[in-house]
XYZ file of C-alpha atoms in Angstrom:
412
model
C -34.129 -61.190 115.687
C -30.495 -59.918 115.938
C -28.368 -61.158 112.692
C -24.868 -63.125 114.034
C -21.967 -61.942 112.285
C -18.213 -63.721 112.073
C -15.575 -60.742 112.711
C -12.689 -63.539 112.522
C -11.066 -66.693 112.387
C -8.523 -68.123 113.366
C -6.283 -71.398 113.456
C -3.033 -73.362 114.626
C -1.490 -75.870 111.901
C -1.907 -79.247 112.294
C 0.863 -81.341 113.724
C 0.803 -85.197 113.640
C -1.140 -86.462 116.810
C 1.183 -89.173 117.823
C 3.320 -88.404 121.174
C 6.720 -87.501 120.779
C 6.688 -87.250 117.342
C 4.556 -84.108 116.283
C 5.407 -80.901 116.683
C 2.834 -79.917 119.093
C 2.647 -82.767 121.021
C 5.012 -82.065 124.189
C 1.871 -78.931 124.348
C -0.665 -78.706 126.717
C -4.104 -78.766 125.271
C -4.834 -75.592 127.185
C -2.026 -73.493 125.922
C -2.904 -75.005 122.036
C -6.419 -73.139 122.968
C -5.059 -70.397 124.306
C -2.976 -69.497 121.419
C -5.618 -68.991 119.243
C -7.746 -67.124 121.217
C -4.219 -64.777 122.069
C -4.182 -64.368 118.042
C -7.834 -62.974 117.494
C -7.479 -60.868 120.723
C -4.556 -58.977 119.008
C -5.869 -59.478 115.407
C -9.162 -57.650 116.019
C -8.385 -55.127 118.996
C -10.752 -57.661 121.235
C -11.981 -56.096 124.346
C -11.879 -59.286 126.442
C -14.226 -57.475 129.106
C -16.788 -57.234 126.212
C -17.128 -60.929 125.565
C -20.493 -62.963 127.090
C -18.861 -66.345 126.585
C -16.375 -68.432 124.979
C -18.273 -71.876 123.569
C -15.124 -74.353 123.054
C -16.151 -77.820 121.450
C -13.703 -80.496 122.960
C -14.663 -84.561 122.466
C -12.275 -86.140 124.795
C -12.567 -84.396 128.000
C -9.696 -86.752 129.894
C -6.786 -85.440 132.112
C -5.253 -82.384 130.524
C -8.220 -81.759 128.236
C -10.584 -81.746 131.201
C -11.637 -79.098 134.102
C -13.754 -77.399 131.256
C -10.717 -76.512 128.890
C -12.254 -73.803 127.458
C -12.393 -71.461 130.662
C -8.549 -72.386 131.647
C -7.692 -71.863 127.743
C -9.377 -68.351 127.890
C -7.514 -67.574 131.285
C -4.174 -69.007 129.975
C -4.622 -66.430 126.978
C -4.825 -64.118 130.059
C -8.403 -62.409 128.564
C -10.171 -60.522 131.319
C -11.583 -62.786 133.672
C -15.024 -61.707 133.157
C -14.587 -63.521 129.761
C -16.982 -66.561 130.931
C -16.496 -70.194 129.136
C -18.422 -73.429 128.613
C -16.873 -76.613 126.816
C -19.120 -79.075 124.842
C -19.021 -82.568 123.168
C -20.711 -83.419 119.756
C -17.504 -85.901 118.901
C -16.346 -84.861 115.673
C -19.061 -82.329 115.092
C -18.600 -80.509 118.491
C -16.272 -77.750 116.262
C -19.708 -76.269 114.358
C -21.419 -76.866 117.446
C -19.463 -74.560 119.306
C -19.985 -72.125 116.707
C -23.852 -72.803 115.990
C -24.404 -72.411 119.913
C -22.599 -69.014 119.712
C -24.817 -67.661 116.878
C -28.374 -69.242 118.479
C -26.957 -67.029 121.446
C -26.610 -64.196 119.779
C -29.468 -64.276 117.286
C -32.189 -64.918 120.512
C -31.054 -61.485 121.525
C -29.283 -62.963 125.216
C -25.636 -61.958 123.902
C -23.570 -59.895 121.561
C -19.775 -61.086 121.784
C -19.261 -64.353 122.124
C -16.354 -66.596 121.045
C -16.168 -70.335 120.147
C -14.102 -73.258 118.774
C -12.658 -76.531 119.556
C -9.391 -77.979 119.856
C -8.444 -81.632 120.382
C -4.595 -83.005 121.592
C -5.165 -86.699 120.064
C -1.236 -86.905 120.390
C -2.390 -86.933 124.170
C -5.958 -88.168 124.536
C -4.567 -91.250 121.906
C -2.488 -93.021 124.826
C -5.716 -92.823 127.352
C -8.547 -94.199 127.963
C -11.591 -91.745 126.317
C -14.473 -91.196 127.647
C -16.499 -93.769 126.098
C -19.721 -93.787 127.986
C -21.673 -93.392 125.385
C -20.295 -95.890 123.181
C -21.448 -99.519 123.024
C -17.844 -100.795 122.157
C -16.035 -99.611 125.460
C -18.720 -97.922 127.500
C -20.239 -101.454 129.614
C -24.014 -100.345 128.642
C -25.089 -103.295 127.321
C -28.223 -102.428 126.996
C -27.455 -99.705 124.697
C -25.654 -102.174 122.532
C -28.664 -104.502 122.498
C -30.407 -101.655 121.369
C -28.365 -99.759 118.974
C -25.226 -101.764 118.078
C -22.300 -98.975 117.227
C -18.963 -100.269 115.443
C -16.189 -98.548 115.239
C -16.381 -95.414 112.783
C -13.750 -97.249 110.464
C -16.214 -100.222 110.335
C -18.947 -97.896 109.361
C -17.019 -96.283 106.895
C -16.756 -100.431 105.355
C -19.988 -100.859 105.563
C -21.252 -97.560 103.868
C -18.761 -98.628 101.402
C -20.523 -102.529 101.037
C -24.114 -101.077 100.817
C -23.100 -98.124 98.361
C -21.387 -99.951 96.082
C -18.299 -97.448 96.205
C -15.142 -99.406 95.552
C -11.676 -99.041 96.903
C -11.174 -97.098 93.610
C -13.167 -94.202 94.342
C -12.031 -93.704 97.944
C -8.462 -93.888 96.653
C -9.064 -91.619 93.634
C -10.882 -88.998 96.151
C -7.956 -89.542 98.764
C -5.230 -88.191 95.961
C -7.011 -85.510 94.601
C -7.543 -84.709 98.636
C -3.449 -84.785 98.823
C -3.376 -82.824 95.255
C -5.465 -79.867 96.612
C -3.736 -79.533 99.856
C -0.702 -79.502 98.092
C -1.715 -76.683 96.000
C -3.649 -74.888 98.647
C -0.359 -74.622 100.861
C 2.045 -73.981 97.981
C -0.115 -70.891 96.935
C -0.593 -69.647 101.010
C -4.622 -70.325 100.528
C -4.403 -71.203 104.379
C -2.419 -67.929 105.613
C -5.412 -65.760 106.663
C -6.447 -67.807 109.343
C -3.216 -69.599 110.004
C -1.355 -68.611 113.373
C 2.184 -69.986 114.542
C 2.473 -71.281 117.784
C 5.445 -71.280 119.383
C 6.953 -72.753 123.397
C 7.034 -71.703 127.035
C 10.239 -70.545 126.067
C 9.608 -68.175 122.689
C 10.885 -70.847 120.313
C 8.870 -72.050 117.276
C 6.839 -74.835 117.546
C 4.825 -75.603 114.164
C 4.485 -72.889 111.702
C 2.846 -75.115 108.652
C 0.612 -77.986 107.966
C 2.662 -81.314 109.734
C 0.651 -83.821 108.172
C 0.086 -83.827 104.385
C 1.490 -86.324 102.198
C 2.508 -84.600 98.673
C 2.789 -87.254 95.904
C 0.477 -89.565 96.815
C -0.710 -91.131 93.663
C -3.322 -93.939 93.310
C -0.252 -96.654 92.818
C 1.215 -95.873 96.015
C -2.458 -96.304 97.745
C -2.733 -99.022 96.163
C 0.134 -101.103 98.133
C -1.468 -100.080 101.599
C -3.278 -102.706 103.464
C -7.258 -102.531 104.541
C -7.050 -100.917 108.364
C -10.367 -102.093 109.810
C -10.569 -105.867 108.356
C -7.673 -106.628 110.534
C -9.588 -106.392 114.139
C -13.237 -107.516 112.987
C -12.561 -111.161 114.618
C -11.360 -109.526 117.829
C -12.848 -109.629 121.259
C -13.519 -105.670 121.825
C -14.669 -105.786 125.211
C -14.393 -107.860 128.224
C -17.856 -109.892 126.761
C -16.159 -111.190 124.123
C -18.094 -109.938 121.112
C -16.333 -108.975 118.322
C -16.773 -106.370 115.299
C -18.384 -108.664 113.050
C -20.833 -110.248 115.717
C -21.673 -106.744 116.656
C -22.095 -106.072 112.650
C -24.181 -108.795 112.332
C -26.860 -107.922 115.106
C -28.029 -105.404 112.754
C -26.514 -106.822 109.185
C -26.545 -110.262 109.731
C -25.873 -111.399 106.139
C -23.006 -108.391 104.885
C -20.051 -109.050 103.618
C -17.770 -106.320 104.349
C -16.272 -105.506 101.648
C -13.164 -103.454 103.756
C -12.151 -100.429 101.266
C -10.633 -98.008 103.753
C -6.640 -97.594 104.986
C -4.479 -94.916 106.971
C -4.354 -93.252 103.129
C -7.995 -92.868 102.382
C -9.300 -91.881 106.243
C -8.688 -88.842 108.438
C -5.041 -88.356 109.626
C -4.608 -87.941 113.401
C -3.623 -84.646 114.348
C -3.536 -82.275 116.673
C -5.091 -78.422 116.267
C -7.037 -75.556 117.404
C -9.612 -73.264 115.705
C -11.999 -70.488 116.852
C -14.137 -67.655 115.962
C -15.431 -64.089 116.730
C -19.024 -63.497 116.772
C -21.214 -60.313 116.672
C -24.400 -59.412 117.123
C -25.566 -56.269 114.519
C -25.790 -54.188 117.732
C -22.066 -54.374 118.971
C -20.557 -54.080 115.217
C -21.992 -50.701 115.266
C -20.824 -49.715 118.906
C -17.218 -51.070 118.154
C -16.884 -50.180 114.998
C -15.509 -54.027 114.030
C -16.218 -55.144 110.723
C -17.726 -58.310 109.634
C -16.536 -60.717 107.231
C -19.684 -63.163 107.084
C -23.237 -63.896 108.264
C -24.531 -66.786 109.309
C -27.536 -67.471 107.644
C -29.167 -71.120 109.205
C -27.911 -73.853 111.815
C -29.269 -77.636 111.819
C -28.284 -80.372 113.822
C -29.536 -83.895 112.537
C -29.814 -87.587 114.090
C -29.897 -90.711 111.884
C -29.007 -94.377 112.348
C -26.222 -94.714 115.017
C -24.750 -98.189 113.679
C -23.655 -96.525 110.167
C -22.974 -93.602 112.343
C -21.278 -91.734 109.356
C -24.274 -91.114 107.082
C -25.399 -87.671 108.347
C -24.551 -85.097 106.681
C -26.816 -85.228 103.424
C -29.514 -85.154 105.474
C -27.779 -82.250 107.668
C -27.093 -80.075 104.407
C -30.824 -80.707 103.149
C -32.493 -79.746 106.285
C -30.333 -76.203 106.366
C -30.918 -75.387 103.393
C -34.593 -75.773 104.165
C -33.839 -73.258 107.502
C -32.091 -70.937 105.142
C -34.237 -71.224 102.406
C -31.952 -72.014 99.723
C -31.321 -74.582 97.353
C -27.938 -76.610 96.615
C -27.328 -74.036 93.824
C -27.333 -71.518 95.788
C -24.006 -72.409 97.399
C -20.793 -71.945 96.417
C -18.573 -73.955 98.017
C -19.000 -76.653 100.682
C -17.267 -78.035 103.198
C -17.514 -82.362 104.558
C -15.285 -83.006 106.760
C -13.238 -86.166 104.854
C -13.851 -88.507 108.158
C -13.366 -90.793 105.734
C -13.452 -91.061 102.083
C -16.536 -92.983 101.729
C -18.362 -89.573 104.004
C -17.438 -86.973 101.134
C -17.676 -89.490 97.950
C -21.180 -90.011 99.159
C -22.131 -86.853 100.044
C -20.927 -85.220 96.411
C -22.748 -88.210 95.144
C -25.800 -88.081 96.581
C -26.399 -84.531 96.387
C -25.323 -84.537 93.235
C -22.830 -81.564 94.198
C -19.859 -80.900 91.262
C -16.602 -81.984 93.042
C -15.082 -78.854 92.015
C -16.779 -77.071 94.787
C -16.522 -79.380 97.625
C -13.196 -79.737 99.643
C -11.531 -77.794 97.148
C -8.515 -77.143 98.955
C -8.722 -80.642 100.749
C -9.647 -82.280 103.232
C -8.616 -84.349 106.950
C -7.375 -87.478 104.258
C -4.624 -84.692 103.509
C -4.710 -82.010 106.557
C -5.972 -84.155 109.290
C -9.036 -84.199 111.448
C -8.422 -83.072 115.150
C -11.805 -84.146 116.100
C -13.540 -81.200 118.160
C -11.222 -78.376 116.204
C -12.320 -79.372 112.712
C -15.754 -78.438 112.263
C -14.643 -74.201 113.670
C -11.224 -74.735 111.431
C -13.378 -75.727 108.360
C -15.820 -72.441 109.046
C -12.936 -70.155 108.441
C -11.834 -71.848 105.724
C -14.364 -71.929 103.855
C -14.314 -68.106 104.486
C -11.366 -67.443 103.514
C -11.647 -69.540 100.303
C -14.927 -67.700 99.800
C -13.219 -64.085 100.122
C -10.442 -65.200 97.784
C -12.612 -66.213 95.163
C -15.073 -63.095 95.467
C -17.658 -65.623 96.074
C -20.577 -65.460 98.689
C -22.295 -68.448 100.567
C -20.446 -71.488 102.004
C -22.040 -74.577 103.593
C -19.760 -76.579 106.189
C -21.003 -79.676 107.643
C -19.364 -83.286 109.260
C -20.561 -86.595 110.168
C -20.330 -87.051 114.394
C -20.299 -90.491 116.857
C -24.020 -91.559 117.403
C -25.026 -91.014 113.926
C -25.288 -86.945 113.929
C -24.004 -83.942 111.950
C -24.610 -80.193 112.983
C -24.510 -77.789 109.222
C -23.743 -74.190 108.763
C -24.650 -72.027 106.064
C -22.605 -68.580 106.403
C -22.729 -65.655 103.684
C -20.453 -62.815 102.832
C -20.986 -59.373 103.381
C-alpha cells in the first residue's frame, strides 16, 4: 500500500460571516476557493496537469456555493483543465473528509496527486435557505423526526452541558483561554505558514489577518452575555408547530436544560478557505517535492444524532486503534471548538492535558467556517507541529447527524 504524504497547506483568514460587514463577504465562494488553490500552485511549483482530483468539502451547496464548487474553484484558479474535481458534504466535518478521501485515494494505489479542502461563505449561505433535507427541524421528513429527533446543534450543546454536569463556568473559562491563545498565536505569526492574503477583482486587499477574534475577553465580560439557545426553545420551528423543547422531550422527556452556551462560548461565524497537497511515495520521488507529513490512519464515526455533538471521543479512540497508537503517543490535538461544551468534554473524557489541545485556539476565538475548518485545522496542526519540533498530530470535529471523521498525520 502506497503511503499518502501532505506536500502543503494552505489557508485564507477568516473574515466575519455576516453580509456587508466582513471583509470577504462581497466574494464569491468560488473565487475564496480559488485563491487558495492559486497559492499552493505557486507555493509548490504544482503541475496542474499532474493532479487526479481536487476533493473540496462544502456543507451548504445553495446558489453561489453550488454547480459542484470545487471544479469551478479549480477552473477559476485557471489550473489545467484536466485537473478533475468532486465536492462533498459531511456538515462541519466535510473539511477532514475532503482530506481523508484524498489519502484513501492515494493509499489504494488509484491516484498520486490529488488536492482537497473545503471552504464555506456563511456571510452568503446565512441569508438563504440551506439545504436542510436531512434535518428533522426544516427538512418536512417527519418520519425521520419520529425516528431520530435532531435539535438544533446549540440545543445539543445545552443538553451535553445538562447531562455532563459542565457548568457555564467551564465553557466560559475554556472560551477565554480560547481568546488568550489566539491572541498569542497571531501576535507571535504562529498562523503565517499557511496563511494567504486574498485580495479583489480589482488587485486591492481584501483580508490579510484573522477578522474575528475578540482580544480581552475575560470571564467578567462573558459573564454579562445572555444564554443564545434558551431564547427559541418555546418556538414553533416548523410549519407543525413543534417546538425545541417538545422535540427535546421526545427523547428526554424529563431534562431540564440547563442553557450554558452564548455567541462568547460557541463557534463564531465566519467565512474561509483551506486546502491541501497530497502525494503518493511514487510521485515525491518523480517530482522531486518534499513532504512535510504522513498521514498515518483515517476514521469516520456515527453516534446518537439527537446530541449530535458527542463524536469525537469516540472518533479519536477508534483512530488511534487504525493507527495503532495510544493517546500518549500524540502530541498535539486538534477539536474543532463547535462549541465549548465539544472540546471541555473531549479533554475531559480522554483525559488529554489542555496544554496540548487547541493550543493556539480554537472557532470560540478564530471562527468555524463549517466545511473549511476541519482542512484549515490539518495544516495547523502542522505547522504548530513543525514549530515545536514535534511529530504526530490528531485533528478531529463533531458533524450534523451525530458524526466526526479523525486524522492522525506524522512528521517526516
Amino acid at each position: 500500500m502506497s503511503q499518502a504524504y501532505i506536500i502543503d497547506a494552505a489557508r485564507t483568514p477568516r473574515g466575519i460571516g455576516k453580509a456587508g460587514k466582513g471583509a470577504l463577504s462581497e466574494m464569491h465562494p468560488q473565487r475564496l476557493m480559488a485563491t487558495v488553490w492559486r497559492a499552493l500552485k505557486e507555493r509548490n511549483d504544482l503541475n496542474t496537469a499532474e493532479v487526479d482530483d481536487v476533493i473540496v468539502g462544502c456543507s451548504s451547496q445553495v446558489g453561489k456555493q453550488g454547480g459542484c464548487i470545487g471544479r469551478m474553484s479549480v477552473l477559476d484558479a485557471e489550473w489545467d483543465t484536466t485537473a478533475a474535481s468532486l465536492t462533498l458534504d459531511r456538515f462541519c466535518g466535510s473539511g477532514i473528509t475532503s482530506v481523508n478521501l484524498a489519502a484513501a485515494n492515494i493509499m489504494s494505489g488509484m491516484e498520486d496527486l490529488v488536492v482537497a479542502g473545503g471552504v464555506e461563505m456563511m456571510s452568503y449561505v446565512g441569508s438563504r435557505k440551506s439545504d436542510g433535507a436531512t434535518m428533522t427541524i426544516d427538512g418536512g421528513n417527519l418520519h425521520l423526526r419520529d425516528i431520530h429527533p435532531q435539535p438544533h446543534q446549540g440545543v445539543c450543546a445545552d443538553m451535553i452541558a445538562t447531562l455532563e454536569g459542565i457548568t457555564r463556568d467551564d465553557v466560559d473559562g475554556l472560551a477565554v483561554e480560547s481568546q488568550n491563545r489566539a491572541q498569542h498565536a497571531i501576535e507571535n505569526g504562529y498562523f503565517d505558514k499557511s496563511l494567504v492574503p486574498v485580495y479583489h477583482d480589482d488587485g486591492t486587499l481584501a483580508l490579510d489577518r484573522e477578522e474575528f477574534p475578540r482580544p480581552g475577553t475575560t470571564m467578567e465580560t462573558l459573564a454579562g452575555l445572555q444564554t443564545v439557545f434558551s431564547q427559541f426553545m418555546d418556538l414553533p420551528i416548523d410549519e407543525t408547530g413543534e417546538t425545541f423543547q417538545q422535540l427535546v422531550a421526545r427523547k428526554y422527556p424529563d431534562m431540564e436544560i440547563n442553557h450554558v452556551h452564548h455567541a462568547g462560548n460557541s463557534s463564531g461565524v465566519v467565512d474561509g478557505a483551506g486546502g491541501l497537497i497530497l502525494a503518493s511515495d511514487d510521485y515525491i520521488k518523480g517530482s522531486g517535492m518534499k513532504p512535510r507529513a504522513r498521514i498515518v490512519a483515517m476514521a469516520t464515526v456515527g453516534g446518537d444524532p439527537t446530541l449530535m455533538l458527542n463524536e469525537p471521543v469516540a472518533a479519536a479512540r477508534k483512530v488511534l486503534k487504525k493507527a495503532g497508537m495510544s493517546l500518549a503517543d500524540i502530541d498535539l490535538f486538534e477539536v474543532n471548538e463547535a462549541f465549548s461544551v465539544v472540546a471541555f468534554k473531549f479533554m475531559r473524557d480522554l483525559e488529554i492535558d489542555p496544554a496540548k489541545c487547541n493550543v493556539n485556539g480554537g472557532a470560540m476565538a478564530l471562527g468555524h467556517p463549517i466545511a473549511a475548518t476541519g482542512s484549515m485545522l490539518i495544516g495547523t496542526v502542522l505547522d504548530e507541529l513543525e514549530r515545536r519540533d514535534l511529530s504526530t498530530g490528531l485533528v478531529t470535529m463533531c458533524t450534523g447527524g451525530g458524526m466526526a471523521p479523525a486524522i492522525v498525520i506524522e512528521r517526516v
